[in-house]
Amino acid sequence: MGRKVELLAPAGSFECLQAAINAGADAVYFGVEQLNMRAKSVRSFVLADLEQISFLCKTHGLKCYITLNTVMYNHDIKLLQLILQAVKKHEIDAVIASDFAVINQCKLLNIPLHISTQANVSNIEAAAFFADSADLIVLARELTLSQVSDICKEIGRRQLKGLSGKPLKIEIFVHGALCMAVSGKCYLSLHAQNASANRGACTQECRHPYKVTDLETGRELVVDNEYIMSPKDLCTINILDQLVNSGASVFKIEGRSKGPDYVYAVTKCYREALDAVEAGTYSLEKVEQWMTELSAVYNRGFWEGYYLGNQLGAWTSKPGSVATEKKVYLGRGTKYYPKINVAEFLIETGSLKANDTLMITGAEIGAVKELVKTLTVNGVLAEKATKGDKITFKFPYKVSGKDRLYKLVANDG
């Protein structure tokens, strides 16, 4: 379509991958096995999934990038080589990494490489250094918008080319969780739990509340009643036109540990916003609507990160999500009637009533919201369904026993 900017969405599962496809992503990134930075927080894909991931992305016209962005130890090299052989075989579009072992192996195998944000590239000389090994660099997340623009302009002025001979591309984060450590290089989990965040085992020590103790008197104080190491989430949809003008080629959404509802909602909003910027229809009214939609899915509150030169200090006030909506699990799919486009679900817990908003998630569905105006329970019209009931309603996608049914409710907590 000749888009100016590539929209890159996270995929931590096949449900999330389908959600990204449905929402209009240009590309997805994912991890396999344990050599990725979300190995602990998400059930990563396994090596055998690469063929299906590649097939789905190629079928729908998306690029797919694999994250091999952990620190590598000697005992990881055999697995790394095994993964890279599969990457080559199944024509995964690029590897995202910062460890020099991965960089070197990608060169040897002629696999396209993107330099991860963990490399903390913050200036043009660092970008030029990595240009001999990669075609794209994910900049450090601590840069201002003017710093990003300066690097992009200097790449153009110097006519810096990546390994493939094409102009070097720059990628930046536009939405999702932020880390208080520089470019995600954190050692809190390692010291507290002997679990290295830099090897995908972050225990999120920074998201906890802490007290200060006076060692002489034993008096304890809760620091500012805030989570002083837990930043609010990055959200740039209100300055997206400025980011587009920075010269960055790829806009990345963080969230491989999030569910398909998050992936769909965030990708959809940024897809619409990017299209609006390119069409000249980007407006305050649209931004307000997108912010409402983004606020409904997992978030710790929003700020624009460092792009506008803000000082660090946009801390969260709660340990978890402040989303305006939350999902309540109800049950699973049991049957689909294709001739009449009707889905059947078994209610395994909780209850629902007519006019409730449901969400169905699945590997072939992604995440789909459905307002059920009339409720058919066990074959007859009813006002309410409870545990053990089977409900049916019109639904355009085929459902299976692996598909899950949720009720969306206001998050008053």
PDB file of C-alpha atoms in Angstrom, residues 104-400:
ATOM      1  CA  ASN A 104      27.517 -13.070  14.230  1.00  0.00           C
ATOM      2  CA  GLN A 105      25.399 -16.169  13.584  1.00  0.00           C
ATOM      3  CA  CYS A 106      22.894 -14.149  11.556  1.00  0.00           C
ATOM      4  CA  LYS A 107      25.745 -12.815   9.423  1.00  0.00           C
ATOM      5  CA  LEU A 108      27.092 -16.313   8.832  1.00  0.00           C
ATOM      6  CA  LEU A 109      23.652 -17.615   7.817  1.00  0.00           C
ATOM      7  CA  ASN A 110      22.703 -14.490   5.846  1.00  0.00           C
ATOM      8  CA  ILE A 111      19.623 -13.891   8.006  1.00  0.00           C
ATOM      9  CA  PRO A 112      18.306 -10.282   8.153  1.00  0.00           C
ATOM     10  CA  LEU A 113      18.925  -8.712  11.548  1.00  0.00           C
ATOM     11  CA  HIS A 114      17.283  -5.949  13.574  1.00  0.00           C
ATOM     12  CA  ILE A 115      19.296  -4.541  16.489  1.00  0.00           C
ATOM     13  CA  SER A 116      17.211  -4.719  19.674  1.00  0.00           C
ATOM     14  CA  THR A 117      16.578  -1.775  21.980  1.00  0.00           C
ATOM     15  CA  GLN A 118      18.689  -3.683  24.531  1.00  0.00           C
ATOM     16  CA  ALA A 119      21.727  -2.464  22.576  1.00  0.00           C
ATOM     17  CA  ASN A 120      20.821   1.057  23.787  1.00  0.00           C
ATOM     18  CA  VAL A 121      21.624   2.774  20.479  1.00  0.00           C
ATOM     19  CA  SER A 122      21.364   6.473  21.318  1.00  0.00           C
ATOM     20  CA  ASN A 123      23.480   8.268  18.704  1.00  0.00           C
ATOM     21  CA  ILE A 124      24.433   8.233  15.045  1.00  0.00           C
ATOM     22  CA  GLU A 125      27.881   6.705  15.599  1.00  0.00           C
ATOM     23  CA  ALA A 126      26.371   3.687  17.356  1.00  0.00           C
ATOM     24  CA  ALA A 127      23.866   3.367  14.516  1.00  0.00           C
ATOM     25  CA  ALA A 128      26.706   3.495  11.991  1.00  0.00           C
ATOM     26  CA  PHE A 129      28.585   0.801  13.917  1.00  0.00           C
ATOM     27  CA  PHE A 130      25.664  -1.624  13.708  1.00  0.00           C
ATOM     28  CA  ALA A 131      24.911  -0.787  10.057  1.00  0.00           C
ATOM     29  CA  ASP A 132      27.551  -3.340   9.046  1.00  0.00           C
ATOM     30  CA  SER A 133      25.471  -6.077  10.682  1.00  0.00           C
ATOM     31  CA  ALA A 134      21.823  -5.065  10.446  1.00  0.00           C
ATOM     32  CA  ASP A 135      19.188  -3.403   8.286  1.00  0.00           C
ATOM     33  CA  LEU A 136      17.180  -1.860  11.139  1.00  0.00           C
ATOM     34  CA  ILE A 137      17.937  -0.488  14.588  1.00  0.00           C
ATOM     35  CA  VAL A 138      15.458  -0.221  17.440  1.00  0.00           C
ATOM     36  CA  LEU A 139      16.542   2.946  19.230  1.00  0.00           C
ATOM     37  CA  ALA A 140      16.894   3.305  22.995  1.00  0.00           C
ATOM     38  CA  ARG A 141      13.571   4.135  24.609  1.00  0.00           C
ATOM     39  CA  GLU A 142      14.995   7.069  26.570  1.00  0.00           C
ATOM     40  CA  LEU A 143      15.474   9.385  23.573  1.00  0.00           C
ATOM     41  CA  THR A 144      13.524  12.555  22.909  1.00  0.00           C
ATOM     42  CA  LEU A 145      11.687  13.091  19.646  1.00  0.00           C
ATOM     43  CA  SER A 146      14.298  15.603  18.506  1.00  0.00           C
ATOM     44  CA  GLN A 147      17.073  13.075  19.181  1.00  0.00           C
ATOM     45  CA  VAL A 148      15.223  10.454  17.129  1.00  0.00           C
ATOM     46  CA  SER A 149      14.759  12.970  14.309  1.00  0.00           C
ATOM     47  CA  ASP A 150      18.429  13.971  14.382  1.00  0.00           C
ATOM     48  CA  ILE A 151      19.555  10.341  14.067  1.00  0.00           C
ATOM     49  CA  CYS A 152      17.144   9.725  11.168  1.00  0.00           C
ATOM     50  CA  LYS A 153      18.262  12.895   9.377  1.00  0.00           C
ATOM     51  CA  GLU A 154      21.932  12.034   9.840  1.00  0.00           C
ATOM     52  CA  ILE A 155      21.337   8.540   8.422  1.00  0.00           C
ATOM     53  CA  GLY A 156      19.909  10.215   5.332  1.00  0.00           C
ATOM     54  CA  ARG A 157      22.710  12.791   5.125  1.00  0.00           C
ATOM     55  CA  ARG A 158      25.398  10.147   5.396  1.00  0.00           C
ATOM     56  CA  GLN A 159      23.406   7.791   3.167  1.00  0.00           C
ATOM     57  CA  LEU A 160      23.991   5.018   5.674  1.00  0.00           C
ATOM     58  CA  LYS A 161      23.100   1.604   4.317  1.00  0.00           C
ATOM     59  CA  GLY A 162      22.336  -1.559   6.226  1.00  0.00           C
ATOM     60  CA  LEU A 163      23.920  -4.949   5.585  1.00  0.00           C
ATOM     61  CA  SER A 164      21.595  -5.606   2.629  1.00  0.00           C
ATOM     62  CA  GLY A 165      22.657  -2.384   0.902  1.00  0.00           C
ATOM     63  CA  LYS A 166      19.302  -0.708   1.503  1.00  0.00           C
ATOM     64  CA  PRO A 167      18.975   2.501   3.574  1.00  0.00           C
ATOM     65  CA  LEU A 168      19.310   1.830   7.307  1.00  0.00           C
ATOM     66  CA  LYS A 169      15.891   1.869   9.025  1.00  0.00           C
ATOM     67  CA  ILE A 170      14.980   3.113  12.493  1.00  0.00           C
ATOM     68  CA  GLU A 171      12.318   1.608  14.754  1.00  0.00           C
ATOM     69  CA  ILE A 172      10.790   3.233  17.847  1.00  0.00           C
ATOM     70  CA  PHE A 173       8.276   2.174  20.486  1.00  0.00           C
ATOM     71  CA  VAL A 174       4.906   3.912  20.382  1.00  0.00           C
ATOM     72  CA  HIS A 175       2.806   2.109  22.996  1.00  0.00           C
ATOM     73  CA  GLY A 176       3.025  -0.251  25.962  1.00  0.00           C
ATOM     74  CA  ALA A 177       4.870  -0.970  29.179  1.00  0.00           C
ATOM     75  CA  LEU A 178       8.019   0.952  30.067  1.00  0.00           C
ATOM     76  CA  CYS A 179      10.867  -0.168  32.308  1.00  0.00           C
ATOM     77  CA  MET A 180      12.641   2.033  34.836  1.00  0.00           C
ATOM     78  CA  ALA A 181      15.981   0.535  33.693  1.00  0.00           C
ATOM     79  CA  VAL A 182      17.853   1.986  30.715  1.00  0.00           C
ATOM     80  CA  SER A 183      16.561   0.221  27.598  1.00  0.00           C
ATOM     81  CA  GLY A 184      15.307  -2.632  29.739  1.00  0.00           C
ATOM     82  CA  LYS A 185      18.707  -3.689  31.117  1.00  0.00           C
ATOM     83  CA  CYS A 186      17.655  -4.448  34.685  1.00  0.00           C
ATOM     84  CA  TYR A 187      19.250  -6.506  37.445  1.00  0.00           C
ATOM     85  CA  LEU A 188      16.600  -6.250  40.178  1.00  0.00           C
ATOM     86  CA  SER A 189      15.141  -9.685  39.486  1.00  0.00           C
ATOM     87  CA  LEU A 190      18.596 -11.246  39.407  1.00  0.00           C
ATOM     88  CA  HIS A 191      19.527  -9.836  42.811  1.00  0.00           C
ATOM     89  CA  ALA A 192      16.139 -10.436  44.440  1.00  0.00           C
ATOM     90  CA  GLN A 193      15.083 -13.759  42.919  1.00  0.00           C
ATOM     91  CA  ASN A 194      18.174 -15.056  41.075  1.00  0.00           C
ATOM     92  CA  ALA A 195      16.112 -14.695  37.906  1.00  0.00           C
ATOM     93  CA  SER A 196      17.725 -12.597  35.198  1.00  0.00           C
ATOM     94  CA  ALA A 197      15.450 -10.134  33.418  1.00  0.00           C
ATOM     95  CA  ASN A 198      18.068  -9.990  30.689  1.00  0.00           C
ATOM     96  CA  ARG A 199      17.461 -13.679  30.046  1.00  0.00           C
ATOM     97  CA  GLY A 200      13.680 -13.397  29.881  1.00  0.00           C
ATOM     98  CA  ALA A 201      12.944 -14.190  33.542  1.00  0.00           C
ATOM     99  CA  CYS A 202      11.873 -10.789  34.895  1.00  0.00           C
ATOM    100  CA  THR A 203       9.907 -11.103  38.140  1.00  0.00           C
ATOM    101  CA  GLN A 204       8.832  -7.437  37.972  1.00  0.00           C
ATOM    102  CA  GLU A 205      10.319  -6.398  41.296  1.00  0.00           C
ATOM    103  CA  CYS A 206       9.902  -2.782  40.151  1.00  0.00           C
ATOM    104  CA  ARG A 207       6.102  -3.111  40.103  1.00  0.00           C
ATOM    105  CA  HIS A 208       5.883  -3.718  43.885  1.00  0.00           C
ATOM    106  CA  PRO A 209       5.213  -1.154  46.625  1.00  0.00           C
ATOM    107  CA  TYR A 210       8.198  -0.449  48.888  1.00  0.00           C
ATOM    108  CA  LYS A 211       8.752   1.020  52.348  1.00  0.00           C
ATOM    109  CA  VAL A 212      11.640   3.056  53.701  1.00  0.00           C
ATOM    110  CA  THR A 213      12.773   1.940  57.157  1.00  0.00           C
ATOM    111  CA  ASP A 214      14.638   4.135  59.636  1.00  0.00           C
ATOM    112  CA  LEU A 215      17.316   1.719  60.871  1.00  0.00           C
ATOM    113  CA  GLU A 216      17.678   3.562  64.216  1.00  0.00           C
ATOM    114  CA  THR A 217      14.004   3.804  65.178  1.00  0.00           C
ATOM    115  CA  GLY A 218      12.466   1.097  63.031  1.00  0.00           C
ATOM    116  CA  ARG A 219       9.888   3.589  61.737  1.00  0.00           C
ATOM    117  CA  GLU A 220       8.559   2.690  58.301  1.00  0.00           C
ATOM    118  CA  LEU A 221       7.297   5.013  55.581  1.00  0.00           C
ATOM    119  CA  VAL A 222       5.567   4.154  52.331  1.00  0.00           C
ATOM    120  CA  VAL A 223       7.380   6.226  49.708  1.00  0.00           C
ATOM    121  CA  ASP A 224       4.977   8.852  48.346  1.00  0.00           C
ATOM    122  CA  ASN A 225       2.237   6.220  48.270  1.00  0.00           C
ATOM    123  CA  GLU A 226       3.436   5.522  44.716  1.00  0.00           C
ATOM    124  CA  TYR A 227       5.131   2.676  42.911  1.00  0.00           C
ATOM    125  CA  ILE A 228       8.315   4.665  42.444  1.00  0.00           C
ATOM    126  CA  MET A 229      10.046   2.200  40.112  1.00  0.00           C
ATOM    127  CA  SER A 230       6.978   1.387  38.018  1.00  0.00           C
ATOM    128  CA  PRO A 231       6.405   3.890  35.199  1.00  0.00           C
ATOM    129  CA  LYS A 232       3.075   4.452  33.559  1.00  0.00           C
ATOM    130  CA  ASP A 233       2.657   2.933  30.114  1.00  0.00           C
ATOM    131  CA  LEU A 234       3.848   4.657  26.971  1.00  0.00           C
ATOM    132  CA  CYS A 235       1.065   6.077  24.788  1.00  0.00           C
ATOM    133  CA  THR A 236       1.859   8.299  21.807  1.00  0.00           C
ATOM    134  CA  ILE A 237      -1.393   8.301  19.892  1.00  0.00           C
ATOM    135  CA  ASN A 238      -1.898  11.972  20.770  1.00  0.00           C
ATOM    136  CA  ILE A 239       1.503  12.922  19.256  1.00  0.00           C
ATOM    137  CA  LEU A 240       1.577  10.326  16.495  1.00  0.00           C
ATOM    138  CA  ASP A 241       1.756  12.938  13.751  1.00  0.00           C
ATOM    139  CA  GLN A 242       4.998  14.236  15.287  1.00  0.00           C
ATOM    140  CA  LEU A 243       6.420  10.707  15.483  1.00  0.00           C
ATOM    141  CA  VAL A 244       5.571  10.091  11.835  1.00  0.00           C
ATOM    142  CA  ASN A 245       7.534  13.227  10.923  1.00  0.00           C
ATOM    143  CA  SER A 246      10.580  12.008  12.890  1.00  0.00           C
ATOM    144  CA  GLY A 247      11.718   9.794  10.033  1.00  0.00           C
ATOM    145  CA  ALA A 248      11.398   6.491  11.913  1.00  0.00           C
ATOM    146  CA  SER A 249      10.340   3.647   9.619  1.00  0.00           C
ATOM    147  CA  VAL A 250       8.743   1.221  12.090  1.00  0.00           C
ATOM    148  CA  PHE A 251       6.417   1.881  15.035  1.00  0.00           C
ATOM    149  CA  LYS A 252       6.441  -0.897  17.610  1.00  0.00           C
ATOM    150  CA  ILE A 253       3.687  -1.787  20.080  1.00  0.00           C
ATOM    151  CA  GLU A 254       4.947  -3.493  23.253  1.00  0.00           C
ATOM    152  CA  GLY A 255       2.915  -6.366  24.680  1.00  0.00           C
ATOM    153  CA  ARG A 256       3.925  -9.955  23.934  1.00  0.00           C
ATOM    154  CA  SER A 257       2.684 -10.946  27.390  1.00  0.00           C
ATOM    155  CA  LYS A 258      -0.724  -9.321  26.826  1.00  0.00           C
ATOM    156  CA  GLY A 259      -3.910 -11.032  25.588  1.00  0.00           C
ATOM    157  CA  PRO A 260      -5.533 -10.888  22.148  1.00  0.00           C
ATOM    158  CA  ASP A 261      -8.006  -8.231  23.306  1.00  0.00           C
ATOM    159  CA  TYR A 262      -5.088  -5.892  24.075  1.00  0.00           C
ATOM    160  CA  VAL A 263      -3.317  -6.681  20.808  1.00  0.00           C
ATOM    161  CA  TYR A 264      -6.456  -6.111  18.770  1.00  0.00           C
ATOM    162  CA  ALA A 265      -7.544  -2.878  20.472  1.00  0.00           C
ATOM    163  CA  VAL A 266      -4.110  -1.228  20.486  1.00  0.00           C
ATOM    164  CA  THR A 267      -3.175  -2.303  16.964  1.00  0.00           C
ATOM    165  CA  LYS A 268      -6.566  -1.185  15.634  1.00  0.00           C
ATOM    166  CA  CYS A 269      -6.257   2.274  17.209  1.00  0.00           C
ATOM    167  CA  TYR A 270      -2.722   2.863  15.926  1.00  0.00           C
ATOM    168  CA  ARG A 271      -3.634   1.508  12.489  1.00  0.00           C
ATOM    169  CA  GLU A 272      -6.512   3.982  12.279  1.00  0.00           C
ATOM    170  CA  ALA A 273      -4.338   6.795  13.631  1.00  0.00           C
ATOM    171  CA  LEU A 274      -1.496   6.166  11.177  1.00  0.00           C
ATOM    172  CA  ASP A 275      -3.950   5.976   8.292  1.00  0.00           C
ATOM    173  CA  ALA A 276      -5.514   9.240   9.474  1.00  0.00           C
ATOM    174  CA  VAL A 277      -2.120  10.972   9.632  1.00  0.00           C
ATOM    175  CA  GLU A 278      -1.316   9.835   6.107  1.00  0.00           C
ATOM    176  CA  ALA A 279      -4.775  10.879   4.853  1.00  0.00           C
ATOM    177  CA  GLY A 280      -4.640  14.278   6.576  1.00  0.00           C
ATOM    178  CA  THR A 281      -7.677  13.491   8.755  1.00  0.00           C
ATOM    179  CA  TYR A 282      -5.878  13.084  12.100  1.00  0.00           C
ATOM    180  CA  SER A 283      -7.764  15.200  14.666  1.00  0.00           C
ATOM    181  CA  LEU A 284      -8.268  15.860  18.367  1.00  0.00           C
ATOM    182  CA  GLU A 285     -11.734  14.300  18.224  1.00  0.00           C
ATOM    183  CA  LYS A 286     -10.321  11.070  16.825  1.00  0.00           C
ATOM    184  CA  VAL A 287      -7.531  11.049  19.397  1.00  0.00           C
ATOM    185  CA  GLU A 288     -10.085  11.287  22.204  1.00  0.00           C
ATOM    186  CA  GLN A 289     -11.976   8.288  20.805  1.00  0.00           C
ATOM    187  CA  TRP A 290      -8.786   6.260  20.442  1.00  0.00           C
ATOM    188  CA  MET A 291      -7.775   7.133  24.000  1.00  0.00           C
ATOM    189  CA  THR A 292     -11.138   5.820  25.239  1.00  0.00           C
ATOM    190  CA  GLU A 293     -10.580   2.537  23.412  1.00  0.00           C
ATOM    191  CA  LEU A 294      -6.974   2.217  24.610  1.00  0.00           C
ATOM    192  CA  SER A 295      -8.031   2.912  28.193  1.00  0.00           C
ATOM    193  CA  ALA A 296     -10.406  -0.062  28.090  1.00  0.00           C
ATOM    194  CA  VAL A 297      -7.596  -2.649  27.809  1.00  0.00           C
ATOM    195  CA  TYR A 298      -4.661  -3.398  30.090  1.00  0.00           C
ATOM    196  CA  ASN A 299      -2.681  -0.303  31.056  1.00  0.00           C
ATOM    197  CA  ARG A 300      -0.977   1.288  34.056  1.00  0.00           C
ATOM    198  CA  GLY A 301      -2.018   4.788  33.087  1.00  0.00           C
ATOM    199  CA  PHE A 302      -0.500   6.682  30.174  1.00  0.00           C
ATOM    200  CA  TRP A 303       2.214   9.224  29.397  1.00  0.00           C
ATOM    201  CA  GLU A 304       4.237  10.111  26.290  1.00  0.00           C
ATOM    202  CA  GLY A 305       7.493   8.699  27.666  1.00  0.00           C
ATOM    203  CA  TYR A 306      10.599  10.763  26.952  1.00  0.00           C
ATOM    204  CA  TYR A 307       9.655  11.921  23.455  1.00  0.00           C
ATOM    205  CA  LEU A 308       8.612  15.409  24.576  1.00  0.00           C
ATOM    206  CA  GLY A 309      11.573  15.802  26.931  1.00  0.00           C
ATOM    207  CA  ASN A 310       9.603  14.865  30.029  1.00  0.00           C
ATOM    208  CA  GLN A 311      11.501  14.047  33.183  1.00  0.00           C
ATOM    209  CA  LEU A 312      11.057  10.600  34.664  1.00  0.00           C
ATOM    210  CA  GLY A 313       8.348  10.636  37.290  1.00  0.00           C
ATOM    211  CA  ALA A 314       5.141   9.410  35.644  1.00  0.00           C
ATOM    212  CA  TRP A 315       4.769   6.604  38.164  1.00  0.00           C
ATOM    213  CA  THR A 316       1.821   4.259  38.526  1.00  0.00           C
ATOM    214  CA  SER A 317      -0.401   4.514  41.582  1.00  0.00           C
ATOM    215  CA  LYS A 318      -1.586   0.877  41.494  1.00  0.00           C
ATOM    216  CA  PRO A 319       0.278  -2.418  41.047  1.00  0.00           C
ATOM    217  CA  GLY A 320      -1.773  -3.649  38.106  1.00  0.00           C
ATOM    218  CA  SER A 321      -3.992  -2.466  35.306  1.00  0.00           C
ATOM    219  CA  VAL A 322      -6.197   0.605  35.492  1.00  0.00           C
ATOM    220  CA  ALA A 323      -8.139  -0.404  32.378  1.00  0.00           C
ATOM    221  CA  THR A 324     -11.752   0.766  32.317  1.00  0.00           C
ATOM    222  CA  GLU A 325     -12.908  -2.742  31.323  1.00  0.00           C
ATOM    223  CA  LYS A 326     -11.993  -6.222  32.468  1.00  0.00           C
ATOM    224  CA  LYS A 327     -12.718  -9.704  31.132  1.00  0.00           C
ATOM    225  CA  VAL A 328     -14.617 -12.242  33.222  1.00  0.00           C
ATOM    226  CA  TYR A 329     -14.253 -15.836  32.030  1.00  0.00           C
ATOM    227  CA  LEU A 330     -17.542 -17.593  31.273  1.00  0.00           C
ATOM    228  CA  GLY A 331     -16.864 -20.733  29.265  1.00  0.00           C
ATOM    229  CA  ARG A 332     -15.734 -22.334  26.012  1.00  0.00           C
ATOM    230  CA  GLY A 333     -16.971 -23.071  22.534  1.00  0.00           C
ATOM    231  CA  THR A 334     -18.784 -26.358  21.957  1.00  0.00           C
ATOM    232  CA  LYS A 335     -20.285 -26.254  18.463  1.00  0.00           C
ATOM    233  CA  TYR A 336     -20.706 -24.145  15.346  1.00  0.00           C
ATOM    234  CA  TYR A 337     -23.576 -24.230  12.843  1.00  0.00           C
ATOM    235  CA  PRO A 338     -22.077 -22.913   9.580  1.00  0.00           C
ATOM    236  CA  LYS A 339     -25.307 -22.911   7.552  1.00  0.00           C
ATOM    237  CA  ILE A 340     -26.916 -20.400   9.902  1.00  0.00           C
ATOM    238  CA  ASN A 341     -23.701 -18.818  11.336  1.00  0.00           C
ATOM    239  CA  VAL A 342     -24.543 -19.630  14.928  1.00  0.00           C
ATOM    240  CA  ALA A 343     -22.021 -20.386  17.688  1.00  0.00           C
ATOM    241  CA  GLU A 344     -22.665 -22.463  20.791  1.00  0.00           C
ATOM    242  CA  PHE A 345     -20.846 -22.027  24.103  1.00  0.00           C
ATOM    243  CA  LEU A 346     -20.974 -23.893  27.396  1.00  0.00           C
ATOM    244  CA  ILE A 347     -21.142 -21.646  30.467  1.00  0.00           C
ATOM    245  CA  GLU A 348     -18.629 -23.091  32.926  1.00  0.00           C
ATOM    246  CA  THR A 349     -18.697 -20.340  35.537  1.00  0.00           C
ATOM    247  CA  GLY A 350     -20.484 -17.070  36.301  1.00  0.00           C
ATOM    248  CA  SER A 351     -23.543 -15.804  34.465  1.00  0.00           C
ATOM    249  CA  LEU A 352     -24.619 -13.476  31.693  1.00  0.00           C
ATOM    250  CA  LYS A 353     -27.785 -11.769  30.578  1.00  0.00           C
ATOM    251  CA  ALA A 354     -29.221 -10.227  27.452  1.00  0.00           C
ATOM    252  CA  ASN A 355     -27.416  -7.039  26.321  1.00  0.00           C
ATOM    253  CA  ASP A 356     -24.129  -8.077  27.945  1.00  0.00           C
ATOM    254  CA  THR A 357     -21.012  -7.453  25.865  1.00  0.00           C
ATOM    255  CA  LEU A 358     -19.072 -10.650  25.266  1.00  0.00           C
ATOM    256  CA  MET A 359     -15.576 -11.304  23.994  1.00  0.00           C
ATOM    257  CA  ILE A 360     -14.570 -14.446  22.165  1.00  0.00           C
ATOM    258  CA  THR A 361     -10.890 -15.312  21.762  1.00  0.00           C
ATOM    259  CA  GLY A 362      -9.264 -18.072  19.744  1.00  0.00           C
ATOM    260  CA  ALA A 363      -6.376 -18.943  17.464  1.00  0.00           C
ATOM    261  CA  GLU A 364      -8.480 -18.537  14.316  1.00  0.00           C
ATOM    262  CA  ILE A 365     -10.609 -15.695  15.714  1.00  0.00           C
ATOM    263  CA  GLY A 366      -8.193 -13.396  17.507  1.00  0.00           C
ATOM    264  CA  ALA A 367     -10.375 -11.332  19.834  1.00  0.00           C
ATOM    265  CA  VAL A 368     -13.902 -10.316  18.847  1.00  0.00           C
ATOM    266  CA  LYS A 369     -16.420  -8.285  20.841  1.00  0.00           C
ATOM    267  CA  GLU A 370     -20.062  -9.254  20.502  1.00  0.00           C
ATOM    268  CA  LEU A 371     -23.102  -7.508  21.996  1.00  0.00           C
ATOM    269  CA  VAL A 372     -25.739 -10.187  22.628  1.00  0.00           C
ATOM    270  CA  LYS A 373     -29.092  -8.399  22.448  1.00  0.00           C
ATOM    271  CA  THR A 374     -31.160 -11.560  22.687  1.00  0.00           C
ATOM    272  CA  LEU A 375     -30.058 -14.625  24.621  1.00  0.00           C
ATOM    273  CA  THR A 376     -30.894 -18.174  23.592  1.00  0.00           C
ATOM    274  CA  VAL A 377     -30.273 -20.560  26.483  1.00  0.00           C
ATOM    275  CA  ASN A 378     -30.578 -24.312  25.980  1.00  0.00           C
ATOM    276  CA  GLY A 379     -32.555 -23.689  22.807  1.00  0.00           C
ATOM    277  CA  VAL A 380     -35.078 -21.157  24.129  1.00  0.00           C
ATOM    278  CA  LEU A 381     -35.103 -17.385  24.595  1.00  0.00           C
ATOM    279  CA  ALA A 382     -34.144 -16.400  28.129  1.00  0.00           C
ATOM    280  CA  GLU A 383     -33.025 -13.414  30.154  1.00  0.00           C
ATOM    281  CA  LYS A 384     -30.101 -15.102  31.883  1.00  0.00           C
ATOM    282  CA  ALA A 385     -27.641 -17.982  31.532  1.00  0.00           C
ATOM    283  CA  THR A 386     -25.698 -19.595  34.374  1.00  0.00           C
ATOM    284  CA  LYS A 387     -23.198 -22.401  34.938  1.00  0.00           C
ATOM    285  CA  GLY A 388     -24.064 -25.540  32.975  1.00  0.00           C
ATOM    286  CA  ASP A 389     -26.201 -23.733  30.385  1.00  0.00           C
ATOM    287  CA  LYS A 390     -25.473 -23.717  26.682  1.00  0.00           C
ATOM    288  CA  ILE A 391     -25.992 -20.449  24.847  1.00  0.00           C
ATOM    289  CA  THR A 392     -26.215 -19.794  21.121  1.00  0.00           C
ATOM    290  CA  PHE A 393     -25.982 -16.582  19.118  1.00  0.00           C
ATOM    291  CA  LYS A 394     -25.158 -15.354  15.627  1.00  0.00           C
ATOM    292  CA  PHE A 395     -21.411 -15.221  15.085  1.00  0.00           C
ATOM    293  CA  PRO A 396     -19.462 -14.860  11.817  1.00  0.00           C
ATOM    294  CA  TYR A 397     -16.444 -16.986  12.838  1.00  0.00           C
ATOM    295  CA  LYS A 398     -16.243 -20.733  13.270  1.00  0.00           C
ATOM    296  CA  VAL A 399     -15.659 -21.656  16.917  1.00  0.00           C
ATOM    297  CA  SER A 400     -14.040 -24.706  18.490  1.00  0.00           C
TER     298      SER A 400
END
